[in-house]
Amino acid sequence: MSRPNILIIMVDQLNGTFFPDGPADFLHAPNLKALAARSARFRNNYTASPLCAPGRAAFMSGKLPSRTGVYDNAAEFPSSIPTYAHHLRAAGYYTALSGKMHFVGPDQMHGFEDRLTTDIYPADFGWTPDYRKPGERIDWWYHNLGSVTGAGVAEITNQMEYDDEVCFHACQKLYDLSRTSDDASARPWCLTVSFTHPHDPYVARKQYWDLYEGCAHLEPEVGFIPYEEQDPHSQRLYHASDYPAFDVTAEDIRRSRRGYFASISYLDDKVGELLSVLERTRMAENTLILFCSDHGDMLGERGLWFKMNFYEGSARVPFMIAGKGVAPGLIEAPVSNLDILPTLADLAGLDLSGIAEWTDGQSVLPLTRGESRSEPVLMEYAAEGSYAPMVAIRDGRLKFVHCEIDPPQLFDLQSDPQELTNVAADPAYAVEVERFMSFVRSRWDMARFDADVRASQARRWVIYPALRNGAYYPWEYQPLQKASERYMRNHMDLNVLEESKRFPRGE
């Protein structure tokens, strides 16, 4: 059998608690529900870092931020780090990206042979936090709660315009790939389609907004926790999002959640378009489909919004795989976006012994065959809202959070899924806390981690203003089209052109 094609559908800021076993029943997402029904579904999948650029660099490389150096949304992703696009391309795959990946730095490809759109986020160092100034809000780019107070309906936004384009170009690429799909010598392909929804602002088209009239899930399950009762990092996020400057009403919260759910339905239509093209071009049978997100969104739970923390709403993300050879079913074992790179290599039939040294993850395919694994899931965060690097460990039913400047947190997710009771100081859990702290000390040099983050930030605070002084050449990717090779041109034989662009042929 020929090697499978791979379609990766990635979304942005999709809370995994709404995917307990595929999309929750209340979500209007028929295409994702149909995909889930034939997928291996990973209930307890986690981001490697709950922020866009570090989470995506980890997704692509299979490495934690402390190993990639992508600590925040303005940290360069080094070209020397192999990604799944490199591994697959080296094995003969054609690799392409349509949409967002938030690469920072002059390398805007990282192994992709083609990039079909520009990114939605900047590629420079402008969004660099500064640990030297704890508590400072950098107003022009820090998150604030305007996304919450401004939630509502619109027929076009910056994000909609982007995702409409991402889907269009991805569909066009699938049509293009279909033209050689019956050629035995054609290369297998891996197309990554990466949307920016349901990332805030919480604005949706009316056709999707109306689906959630009277929805029973517009209130957070855990209401606002007063500032003085929050943990230290949540207090920092309270200030980082400029909470005191906004009067967030109960109706603002309901409208924000409604806009978020509506954006999931908007995405569902995009997923349906992609899968329909696969079916109609006869490529579905030999194409594996992987659905994932970079991080989640708290959506007002505990009074928190967006991401940037290790609570379930922020850190837990959907992960599904469908296709020939992958048994559908629900997998409860904790896994990670770090596992996606080795899983892709495994799906493509690559020698995993050659991949292992480049990743902190491992293939999840054995779990789909009923096998088990005992390694914990690891996460890191060292970006805006933090004053020092934070790490987290999900091991079985327990989640442990450590930061050198904060008291430890330990949650028993089986008995306390809402993470309302920190049992780190409970004598009944003393052995577990000691075990987790021993693991932290053996796995991380926290002082070195902190020093590396600070050095990276300081360098970028020198470089960014320097590069903006005088002639400025941006790093953003500009898609190029070979106009002379598209459609009808005088150097082409029209008959040959028309035949080569038709698929299926002669029907």
Short mmCIF file of C-alpha atoms in Angstrom, two decimals:
data_model
loop_
_atom_site.label_atom_id
_atom_site.label_comp_id
_atom_site.label_asym_id
_atom_site.label_seq_id
_atom_site.Cartn_x
_atom_site.Cartn_y
_atom_site.Cartn_z
CA MET A 1 0.00 0.00 0.00
CA SER A 2 1.22 3.52 -0.79
CA ARG A 3 2.18 5.78 2.06
CA PRO A 4 -0.82 7.73 3.37
CA ASN A 5 -1.41 11.39 2.75
CA ILE A 6 -1.87 13.46 5.92
CA LEU A 7 -4.25 16.37 6.48
CA ILE A 8 -3.61 18.26 9.73
CA ILE A 9 -6.43 20.61 10.77
CA MET A 10 -5.28 22.92 13.54
CA VAL A 11 -7.41 25.50 15.30
CA ASP A 12 -6.52 28.22 17.79
CA GLN A 13 -7.50 28.49 21.44
CA LEU A 14 -10.01 25.61 21.48
CA ASN A 15 -10.80 24.50 25.04
CA GLY A 16 -10.44 20.73 25.31
CA THR A 17 -13.04 20.43 28.08
CA PHE A 18 -15.63 20.98 25.33
CA PHE A 19 -14.30 17.81 23.65
CA PRO A 20 -14.87 15.14 26.32
CA ASP A 21 -15.44 12.56 23.56
CA GLY A 22 -15.52 14.60 20.38
CA PRO A 23 -17.48 17.88 20.41
CA ALA A 24 -19.85 18.28 23.37
CA ASP A 25 -23.47 17.48 22.58
CA PHE A 26 -24.60 21.12 22.78
CA LEU A 27 -22.12 22.28 20.12
CA HIS A 28 -23.51 22.61 16.59
CA ALA A 29 -20.60 20.87 14.89
CA PRO A 30 -21.89 18.07 12.64
CA ASN A 31 -18.69 17.72 10.62
CA LEU A 32 -16.46 17.48 13.67
CA LYS A 33 -18.89 15.06 15.31
CA ALA A 34 -18.82 12.85 12.21
CA LEU A 35 -15.02 13.03 12.19
CA ALA A 36 -14.91 12.17 15.91
CA ALA A 37 -17.08 9.11 15.36
CA ARG A 38 -14.38 7.57 13.17
CA SER A 39 -11.39 8.92 15.12
CA ALA A 40 -9.14 7.92 17.96
CA ARG A 41 -10.10 10.61 20.47
CA PHE A 42 -7.72 11.71 23.22
CA ARG A 43 -9.75 13.14 26.09
CA ASN A 44 -6.76 14.26 28.19
CA ASN A 45 -4.48 15.90 25.66
CA TYR A 46 -2.44 18.95 26.69
CA THR A 47 -0.57 21.79 25.08
CA ALA A 48 3.16 21.98 25.80
CA SER A 49 2.78 25.68 26.60
CA PRO A 50 -0.51 27.64 26.88
CA LEU A 51 0.35 30.43 24.43
CA CYS A 52 0.40 30.60 20.63
CA ALA A 53 4.05 30.77 19.51
CA PRO A 54 5.60 28.55 22.22
CA GLY A 55 2.75 26.07 21.95
CA ARG A 56 3.01 25.88 18.16
CA ALA A 57 6.81 25.61 18.10
CA ALA A 58 6.45 22.71 20.55
CA PHE A 59 3.72 21.15 18.39
CA MET A 60 5.92 21.32 15.30
CA SER A 61 9.19 20.26 16.93
CA GLY A 62 8.01 17.94 19.69
CA LYS A 63 10.20 19.92 22.11
CA LEU A 64 9.35 21.91 25.21
CA PRO A 65 9.97 25.70 25.15
CA SER A 66 13.03 25.29 27.38
CA ARG A 67 14.57 23.30 24.51
CA THR A 68 13.33 25.38 21.56
CA GLY A 69 13.97 28.78 23.15
CA VAL A 70 10.48 29.86 22.04
CA TYR A 71 9.41 31.12 25.43
CA ASP A 72 6.81 33.67 24.36
CA ASN A 73 5.04 35.19 21.34
CA ALA A 74 8.13 37.10 20.21
CA ALA A 75 10.88 34.51 20.67
CA GLU A 76 12.64 33.25 17.55
CA PHE A 77 12.07 29.66 16.46
CA PRO A 78 15.59 28.57 15.38
CA SER A 79 15.95 27.15 11.87
CA SER A 80 18.24 24.42 13.21
CA ILE A 81 15.44 22.65 15.10
CA PRO A 82 13.84 19.82 13.08
CA THR A 83 10.05 19.87 12.74
CA TYR A 84 7.59 17.27 11.53
CA ALA A 85 7.69 19.07 8.17
CA HIS A 86 11.44 18.38 7.97
CA HIS A 87 11.10 14.73 8.98
CA LEU A 88 8.27 14.04 6.53
CA ARG A 89 9.92 15.99 3.72
CA ALA A 90 13.18 14.11 4.19
CA ALA A 91 11.16 10.89 3.84
CA GLY A 92 9.77 12.03 0.49
CA TYR A 93 6.59 13.84 1.52
CA TYR A 94 5.41 17.09 -0.02
CA THR A 95 4.70 19.47 2.88
CA ALA A 96 2.58 22.62 2.76
CA LEU A 97 1.00 25.06 5.21
CA SER A 98 -2.13 27.13 4.78
CA GLY A 99 -2.69 29.48 7.69
CA LYS A 100 -1.24 30.45 11.02
CA MET A 101 1.81 29.01 12.75
CA HIS A 102 3.20 32.13 14.44
CA PHE A 103 6.82 31.57 13.45
CA VAL A 104 8.97 34.36 14.87
CA GLY A 105 12.19 35.18 13.01
CA PRO A 106 13.36 35.31 9.40
CA ASP A 107 12.67 31.60 8.77
CA GLN A 108 8.98 31.48 7.96
CA MET A 109 8.95 27.95 6.53
CA HIS A 110 10.55 25.52 9.05
CA GLY A 111 10.44 22.59 6.67
CA PHE A 112 7.30 23.41 4.70
CA GLU A 113 7.90 23.29 0.97
CA ASP A 114 5.04 25.69 0.28
CA ARG A 115 3.22 28.25 2.38
CA LEU A 116 -0.07 29.31 0.87
CA THR A 117 -0.96 32.36 3.00
CA THR A 118 0.79 34.89 5.15
CA ASP A 119 0.48 34.59 8.94
CA ILE A 120 -2.03 36.56 10.96
CA TYR A 121 0.51 37.48 13.67
CA PRO A 122 3.77 39.43 13.47
CA ALA A 123 7.07 37.62 12.95
CA ASP A 124 9.28 40.15 14.73
CA PHE A 125 10.38 40.67 18.35
CA GLY A 126 7.82 43.38 19.15
CA TRP A 127 5.76 41.31 21.61
CA THR A 128 8.64 40.57 24.00
CA PRO A 129 7.78 40.52 27.73
CA ASP A 130 10.30 41.84 30.24
CA TYR A 131 10.98 39.99 33.50
CA ARG A 132 13.09 42.97 34.58
CA LYS A 133 9.83 44.92 35.03
CA PRO A 134 7.44 42.58 36.88
CA GLY A 135 3.85 43.71 36.67
CA GLU A 136 4.38 46.08 33.75
CA ARG A 137 1.55 46.01 31.19
CA ILE A 138 2.66 46.65 27.64
CA ASP A 139 -0.66 48.14 26.61
CA TRP A 140 -0.35 48.07 22.83
CA TRP A 141 -0.17 44.29 22.64
CA TYR A 142 -1.06 42.71 25.98
CA HIS A 143 -4.44 40.97 26.14
CA ASN A 144 -7.20 43.00 27.75
CA LEU A 145 -10.85 42.33 28.37
CA GLY A 146 -12.04 44.37 25.40
CA SER A 147 -12.59 41.03 23.68
CA VAL A 148 -15.13 40.24 26.40
CA THR A 149 -16.96 43.57 26.58
CA GLY A 150 -16.96 43.78 22.76
CA ALA A 151 -18.39 40.31 22.04
CA GLY A 152 -21.14 40.12 19.45
CA VAL A 153 -22.12 39.74 15.80
CA ALA A 154 -20.30 40.84 12.65
CA GLU A 155 -20.32 39.62 9.07
CA ILE A 156 -16.59 40.20 8.58
CA THR A 157 -13.65 40.66 10.94
CA ASN A 158 -9.89 40.44 10.66
CA GLN A 159 -10.04 36.84 11.85
CA MET A 160 -12.90 35.81 9.53
CA GLU A 161 -11.17 37.32 6.53
CA TYR A 162 -8.07 35.35 7.42
CA ASP A 163 -9.76 31.99 7.97
CA ASP A 164 -11.90 32.36 4.85
CA GLU A 165 -8.64 32.77 2.92
CA VAL A 166 -6.94 29.88 4.73
CA CYS A 167 -9.76 27.50 3.84
CA PHE A 168 -9.97 28.68 0.22
CA HIS A 169 -6.26 28.18 -0.43
CA ALA A 170 -6.27 24.82 1.35
CA CYS A 171 -9.15 23.60 -0.81
CA GLN A 172 -7.38 24.85 -3.94
CA LYS A 173 -4.26 22.95 -2.87
CA LEU A 174 -6.27 19.77 -2.33
CA TYR A 175 -7.69 20.12 -5.84
CA ASP A 176 -4.17 20.63 -7.15
CA LEU A 177 -2.90 17.55 -5.32
CA SER A 178 -5.77 15.48 -6.68
CA ARG A 179 -4.56 16.02 -10.23
CA THR A 180 -1.62 13.71 -9.60
CA SER A 181 -3.29 11.44 -7.05
CA ASP A 182 -3.68 8.62 -9.59
CA ASP A 183 0.00 8.83 -10.56
CA ALA A 184 1.90 5.99 -8.88
CA SER A 185 5.08 8.08 -8.86
CA ALA A 186 3.48 11.07 -7.10
CA ARG A 187 4.84 12.01 -3.69
CA PRO A 188 2.60 11.54 -0.66
CA TRP A 189 1.64 14.84 0.92
CA CYS A 190 1.13 16.44 4.32
CA LEU A 191 -1.03 19.56 4.25
CA THR A 192 -1.39 21.57 7.46
CA VAL A 193 -4.42 23.86 7.56
CA SER A 194 -4.25 26.16 10.56
CA PHE A 195 -7.14 28.46 11.47
CA THR A 196 -7.18 31.36 13.93
CA HIS A 197 -10.72 30.75 15.26
CA PRO A 198 -12.15 30.38 17.88
CA HIS A 199 -9.47 32.70 19.30
CA ASP A 200 -10.92 35.94 20.67
CA PRO A 201 -12.32 38.49 19.92
CA TYR A 202 -15.56 36.63 20.52
CA VAL A 203 -17.30 37.80 17.36
CA ALA A 204 -19.24 35.59 14.94
CA ARG A 205 -21.45 35.78 11.88
CA LYS A 206 -25.17 35.91 12.62
CA GLN A 207 -25.86 32.51 11.05
CA TYR A 208 -23.62 30.89 13.68
CA TRP A 209 -24.54 33.25 16.53
CA ASP A 210 -28.20 32.34 16.11
CA LEU A 211 -27.43 28.65 16.66
CA TYR A 212 -26.80 29.35 20.35
CA GLU A 213 -29.95 31.28 21.22
CA GLY A 214 -30.95 30.02 24.66
CA CYS A 215 -27.86 27.80 24.97
CA ALA A 216 -27.63 26.28 28.45
CA HIS A 217 -23.84 26.67 28.59
CA LEU A 218 -23.43 30.42 28.43
CA GLU A 219 -22.56 30.65 32.14
CA PRO A 220 -19.17 29.46 33.45
CA GLU A 221 -19.38 26.38 35.68
CA VAL A 222 -17.05 28.03 38.19
CA GLY A 223 -17.94 31.64 38.84
CA PHE A 224 -15.65 34.57 39.51
CA ILE A 225 -13.14 33.93 42.28
CA PRO A 226 -12.31 37.15 44.16
CA TYR A 227 -8.81 38.48 43.60
CA GLU A 228 -7.69 37.88 47.18
CA GLU A 229 -8.72 34.22 46.96
CA GLN A 230 -6.91 33.51 43.70
CA ASP A 231 -3.53 31.81 43.45
CA PRO A 232 -0.54 34.12 42.80
CA HIS A 233 -0.34 33.44 39.07
CA SER A 234 -4.06 34.04 38.57
CA GLN A 235 -3.60 37.35 40.41
CA ARG A 236 -0.82 38.23 37.98
CA LEU A 237 -3.08 37.39 35.02
CA TYR A 238 -5.79 39.58 36.56
CA HIS A 239 -3.44 42.56 36.21
CA ALA A 240 -1.92 41.42 32.91
CA SER A 241 -5.39 41.46 31.31
CA ASP A 242 -6.14 44.87 32.86
CA TYR A 243 -9.17 43.57 34.73
CA PRO A 244 -9.65 46.72 36.88
CA ALA A 245 -10.13 48.86 33.76
CA PHE A 246 -13.18 46.91 32.57
CA ASP A 247 -16.67 46.47 33.97
CA VAL A 248 -17.41 42.92 32.83
CA THR A 249 -21.10 42.16 33.22
CA ALA A 250 -22.88 38.82 33.33
CA GLU A 251 -24.26 39.60 29.87
CA ASP A 252 -20.71 40.27 28.57
CA ILE A 253 -19.73 36.80 29.77
CA ARG A 254 -22.74 35.16 28.14
CA ARG A 255 -22.14 36.97 24.85
CA SER A 256 -18.45 36.07 24.87
CA ARG A 257 -19.15 32.40 25.38
CA ARG A 258 -21.89 32.51 22.75
CA GLY A 259 -19.49 34.10 20.26
CA TYR A 260 -16.90 31.45 21.08
CA PHE A 261 -19.34 28.58 20.54
CA ALA A 262 -20.54 30.23 17.32
CA SER A 263 -16.93 30.40 16.12
CA ILE A 264 -16.63 26.65 16.68
CA SER A 265 -19.63 26.18 14.37
CA TYR A 266 -18.01 28.50 11.82
CA LEU A 267 -14.91 26.31 11.98
CA ASP A 268 -17.03 23.21 11.62
CA ASP A 269 -18.21 24.45 8.24
CA LYS A 270 -14.57 24.97 7.21
CA VAL A 271 -13.73 21.43 8.28
CA GLY A 272 -16.69 20.23 6.25
CA GLU A 273 -15.39 22.04 3.15
CA LEU A 274 -11.98 20.41 3.46
CA LEU A 275 -13.36 16.92 4.03
CA SER A 276 -15.82 17.34 1.16
CA VAL A 277 -12.99 18.17 -1.25
CA LEU A 278 -11.11 15.09 -0.05
CA GLU A 279 -14.14 12.91 -0.76
CA ARG A 280 -14.99 14.44 -4.12
CA THR A 281 -11.40 14.14 -5.36
CA ARG A 282 -11.21 10.48 -4.28
CA MET A 283 -8.32 11.08 -1.88
CA ALA A 284 -10.19 10.43 1.38
CA GLU A 285 -9.48 6.71 1.56
CA ASN A 286 -5.72 7.19 1.57
CA THR A 287 -5.63 10.33 3.74
CA LEU A 288 -5.14 10.38 7.50
CA ILE A 289 -6.77 13.32 9.28
CA LEU A 290 -5.41 14.83 12.49
CA PHE A 291 -7.40 17.51 14.36
CA CYS A 292 -5.79 19.56 17.16
CA SER A 293 -5.46 22.97 18.82
CA ASP A 294 -2.51 24.94 20.15
CA HIS A 295 -4.03 25.79 23.58
CA GLY A 296 -7.39 26.47 25.19
CA ASP A 297 -9.40 29.38 26.59
CA MET A 298 -10.65 29.80 30.16
CA LEU A 299 -13.82 31.54 28.88
CA GLY A 300 -14.59 33.21 32.19
CA GLU A 301 -14.13 30.13 34.39
CA ARG A 302 -12.87 31.33 37.81
CA GLY A 303 -13.02 34.84 36.32
CA LEU A 304 -10.06 34.03 34.04
CA TRP A 305 -10.00 34.58 30.27
CA PHE A 306 -7.86 33.44 27.39
CA LYS A 307 -4.93 31.13 28.28
CA MET A 308 -1.50 31.60 29.94
CA ASN A 309 -2.11 29.17 32.82
CA PHE A 310 -2.23 25.43 33.48
CA TYR A 311 -5.89 25.09 34.45
CA GLU A 312 -7.82 22.62 32.31
CA GLY A 313 -9.62 25.23 30.22
CA SER A 314 -6.34 26.80 29.15
CA ALA A 315 -4.04 23.78 28.95
CA ARG A 316 -6.26 20.91 27.77
CA VAL A 317 -6.87 20.74 24.02
CA PRO A 318 -8.66 18.45 21.54
CA PHE A 319 -6.74 15.79 19.64
CA MET A 320 -8.30 13.33 17.19
CA ILE A 321 -6.86 11.04 14.48
CA ALA A 322 -8.95 9.38 11.77
CA GLY A 323 -7.97 7.13 8.90
CA LYS A 324 -7.11 3.68 7.72
CA GLY A 325 -5.26 1.68 10.36
CA VAL A 326 -6.29 3.92 13.29
CA ALA A 327 -8.92 2.29 15.49
CA PRO A 328 -11.71 4.68 16.52
CA GLY A 329 -12.33 5.01 20.23
CA LEU A 330 -11.83 7.11 23.33
CA ILE A 331 -8.38 7.13 24.98
CA GLU A 332 -8.26 8.40 28.57
CA ALA A 333 -4.48 8.31 29.09
CA PRO A 334 -2.92 11.80 29.32
CA VAL A 335 -1.01 12.75 26.16
CA SER A 336 0.51 15.91 24.73
CA ASN A 337 0.87 17.97 21.60
CA LEU A 338 4.55 17.02 21.97
CA ASP A 339 3.43 13.55 20.88
CA ILE A 340 2.12 14.75 17.52
CA LEU A 341 5.50 14.83 15.76
CA PRO A 342 6.45 11.21 16.59
CA THR A 343 2.85 10.16 15.89
CA LEU A 344 3.01 11.70 12.42
CA ALA A 345 6.30 9.94 11.81
CA ASP A 346 4.74 6.68 12.97
CA LEU A 347 1.69 7.16 10.74
CA ALA A 348 3.97 7.81 7.77
CA GLY A 349 5.99 4.67 8.46
CA LEU A 350 9.22 6.46 9.42
CA ASP A 351 11.84 4.81 11.62
CA LEU A 352 11.05 6.23 15.05
CA SER A 353 14.53 5.44 16.35
CA GLY A 354 15.77 8.21 14.07
CA ILE A 355 13.11 10.60 15.35
CA ALA A 356 13.32 9.95 19.11
CA GLU A 357 16.38 12.06 19.82
CA TRP A 358 14.69 15.13 18.31
CA THR A 359 11.54 15.09 20.42
CA ASP A 360 10.26 15.11 24.00
CA GLY A 361 7.17 13.20 22.89
CA GLN A 362 6.28 9.70 21.74
CA SER A 363 3.82 8.17 19.30
CA VAL A 364 0.28 7.74 20.58
CA LEU A 365 -0.52 4.93 18.12
CA PRO A 366 0.25 2.20 20.68
CA LEU A 367 -2.49 3.70 22.88
CA THR A 368 -4.98 3.27 20.04
CA ARG A 369 -4.09 -0.45 20.06
CA GLY A 370 -4.88 -0.81 23.75
CA GLU A 371 -1.31 -0.52 25.03
CA SER A 372 -0.43 1.66 28.01
CA ARG A 373 2.25 4.15 28.93
CA SER A 374 3.40 5.59 32.21
CA GLU A 375 5.31 8.75 31.28
CA PRO A 376 3.79 11.99 32.65
CA VAL A 377 2.76 14.93 30.47
CA LEU A 378 4.97 18.01 30.85
CA MET A 379 4.14 21.69 30.29
CA GLU A 380 6.01 24.98 30.61
CA TYR A 381 5.06 28.66 30.63
CA ALA A 382 7.42 31.66 30.65
CA ALA A 383 5.59 34.49 28.89
CA GLU A 384 3.40 37.50 29.66
CA GLY A 385 1.70 37.42 33.03
CA SER A 386 4.49 35.36 34.56
CA TYR A 387 7.38 36.71 36.64
CA ALA A 388 9.42 33.49 36.46
CA PRO A 389 9.14 30.23 34.48
CA MET A 390 6.39 27.83 35.51
CA VAL A 391 6.18 24.08 34.89
CA ALA A 392 3.37 21.56 35.23
CA ILE A 393 3.12 17.78 35.29
CA ARG A 394 0.00 15.73 34.55
CA ASP A 395 0.52 12.22 35.88
CA GLY A 396 -2.49 9.95 36.04
CA ARG A 397 -5.25 11.65 37.98
CA LEU A 398 -2.92 14.32 39.43
CA LYS A 399 -1.69 17.66 38.11
CA PHE A 400 1.23 19.44 39.80
CA VAL A 401 2.25 23.06 39.15
CA HIS A 402 5.59 24.50 40.22
CA CYS A 403 7.07 27.99 40.09
CA GLU A 404 10.07 29.06 42.14
CA ILE A 405 8.27 32.19 43.40
CA ASP A 406 4.89 30.56 44.22
CA PRO A 407 3.55 27.90 46.59
CA PRO A 408 3.09 24.56 44.81
CA GLN A 409 -0.29 23.49 43.45
CA LEU A 410 -1.58 19.93 43.30
CA PHE A 411 -5.00 18.94 41.99
CA ASP A 412 -6.69 15.56 42.01
CA LEU A 413 -8.58 15.81 38.73
CA GLN A 414 -10.61 12.69 39.39
CA SER A 415 -12.22 13.94 42.59
CA ASP A 416 -11.87 17.66 41.78
CA PRO A 417 -12.20 18.18 37.98
CA GLN A 418 -12.84 21.92 38.47
CA GLU A 419 -9.47 22.31 40.28
CA LEU A 420 -11.06 24.12 43.19
CA THR A 421 -8.99 22.51 45.96
CA ASN A 422 -5.21 22.77 46.02
CA VAL A 423 -4.15 19.73 48.06
CA ALA A 424 -0.41 20.48 47.98
CA ALA A 425 -0.47 21.28 51.71
CA ASP A 426 -2.71 18.33 52.60
CA PRO A 427 -0.71 15.75 54.64
CA ALA A 428 -2.56 12.99 52.78
CA TYR A 429 -0.74 14.08 49.60
CA ALA A 430 2.68 14.77 51.14
CA VAL A 431 4.29 11.74 49.49
CA GLU A 432 2.95 12.79 46.09
CA VAL A 433 4.19 16.37 46.51
CA GLU A 434 7.64 15.07 47.44
CA ARG A 435 7.60 12.78 44.39
CA PHE A 436 6.64 15.61 42.07
CA MET A 437 9.25 17.95 43.51
CA SER A 438 11.93 15.29 43.05
CA PHE A 439 10.83 14.98 39.43
CA VAL A 440 10.95 18.77 38.95
CA ARG A 441 14.49 18.94 40.34
CA SER A 442 15.67 16.06 38.17
CA ARG A 443 13.96 17.31 34.98
CA TRP A 444 14.48 21.10 35.17
CA ASP A 445 17.22 23.42 36.31
CA MET A 446 14.80 26.20 37.20
CA ALA A 447 17.51 28.78 37.87
CA ARG A 448 19.04 28.10 34.46
CA PHE A 449 15.59 28.20 32.84
CA ASP A 450 14.93 31.60 34.39
CA ALA A 451 18.33 32.93 33.35
CA ASP A 452 17.86 31.72 29.77
CA VAL A 453 14.47 33.42 29.51
CA ARG A 454 15.80 36.69 30.89
CA ALA A 455 18.81 36.63 28.55
CA SER A 456 16.56 35.97 25.55
CA GLN A 457 14.23 38.82 26.50
CA ALA A 458 17.11 41.24 27.07
CA ARG A 459 18.66 40.48 23.67
CA ARG A 460 15.37 41.08 21.92
CA TRP A 461 14.79 44.37 23.74
CA VAL A 462 18.05 45.53 22.14
CA ILE A 463 17.40 44.12 18.66
CA TYR A 464 13.77 45.09 18.06
CA PRO A 465 14.09 48.88 18.42
CA ALA A 466 17.36 48.79 16.47
CA LEU A 467 15.73 47.05 13.50
CA ARG A 468 12.85 49.56 13.51
CA ASN A 469 15.28 52.47 13.31
CA GLY A 470 15.89 53.41 9.68
CA ALA A 471 15.09 51.11 6.76
CA TYR A 472 12.76 48.35 7.90
CA TYR A 473 12.43 44.98 6.17
CA PRO A 474 9.75 42.81 7.81
CA TRP A 475 10.11 39.06 8.24
CA GLU A 476 6.44 38.31 7.54
CA TYR A 477 5.94 35.67 4.86
CA GLN A 478 4.66 37.00 1.56
CA PRO A 479 3.03 34.28 -0.56
CA LEU A 480 4.24 34.33 -4.13
CA GLN A 481 2.30 33.10 -7.13
CA LYS A 482 3.91 32.08 -10.39
CA ALA A 483 1.35 33.90 -12.48
CA SER A 484 2.99 32.76 -15.73
CA GLU A 485 2.30 29.12 -14.80
CA ARG A 486 -1.36 29.58 -13.86
CA TYR A 487 -4.38 29.37 -16.10
CA MET A 488 -3.81 30.08 -19.84
CA ARG A 489 -0.56 31.55 -21.14
CA ASN A 490 0.95 31.73 -24.62
CA HIS A 491 3.94 29.51 -23.85
CA MET A 492 1.55 26.63 -23.04
CA ASP A 493 -0.26 24.17 -25.27
CA LEU A 494 -3.89 24.86 -24.38
CA ASN A 495 -4.94 21.26 -25.00
CA VAL A 496 -2.24 19.87 -22.71
CA LEU A 497 -3.05 22.49 -20.05
CA GLU A 498 -6.77 21.75 -19.97
CA GLU A 499 -6.19 18.01 -19.75
CA SER A 500 -3.60 18.30 -16.98
CA LYS A 501 -5.84 20.52 -14.85
CA ARG A 502 -8.87 18.24 -15.02
CA PHE A 503 -9.53 15.55 -12.44
CA PRO A 504 -11.02 13.02 -12.80
CA ARG A 505 -10.16 12.89 -16.47
CA GLY A 506 -12.33 11.68 -19.31
CA GLU A 507 -15.56 11.37 -17.27
#
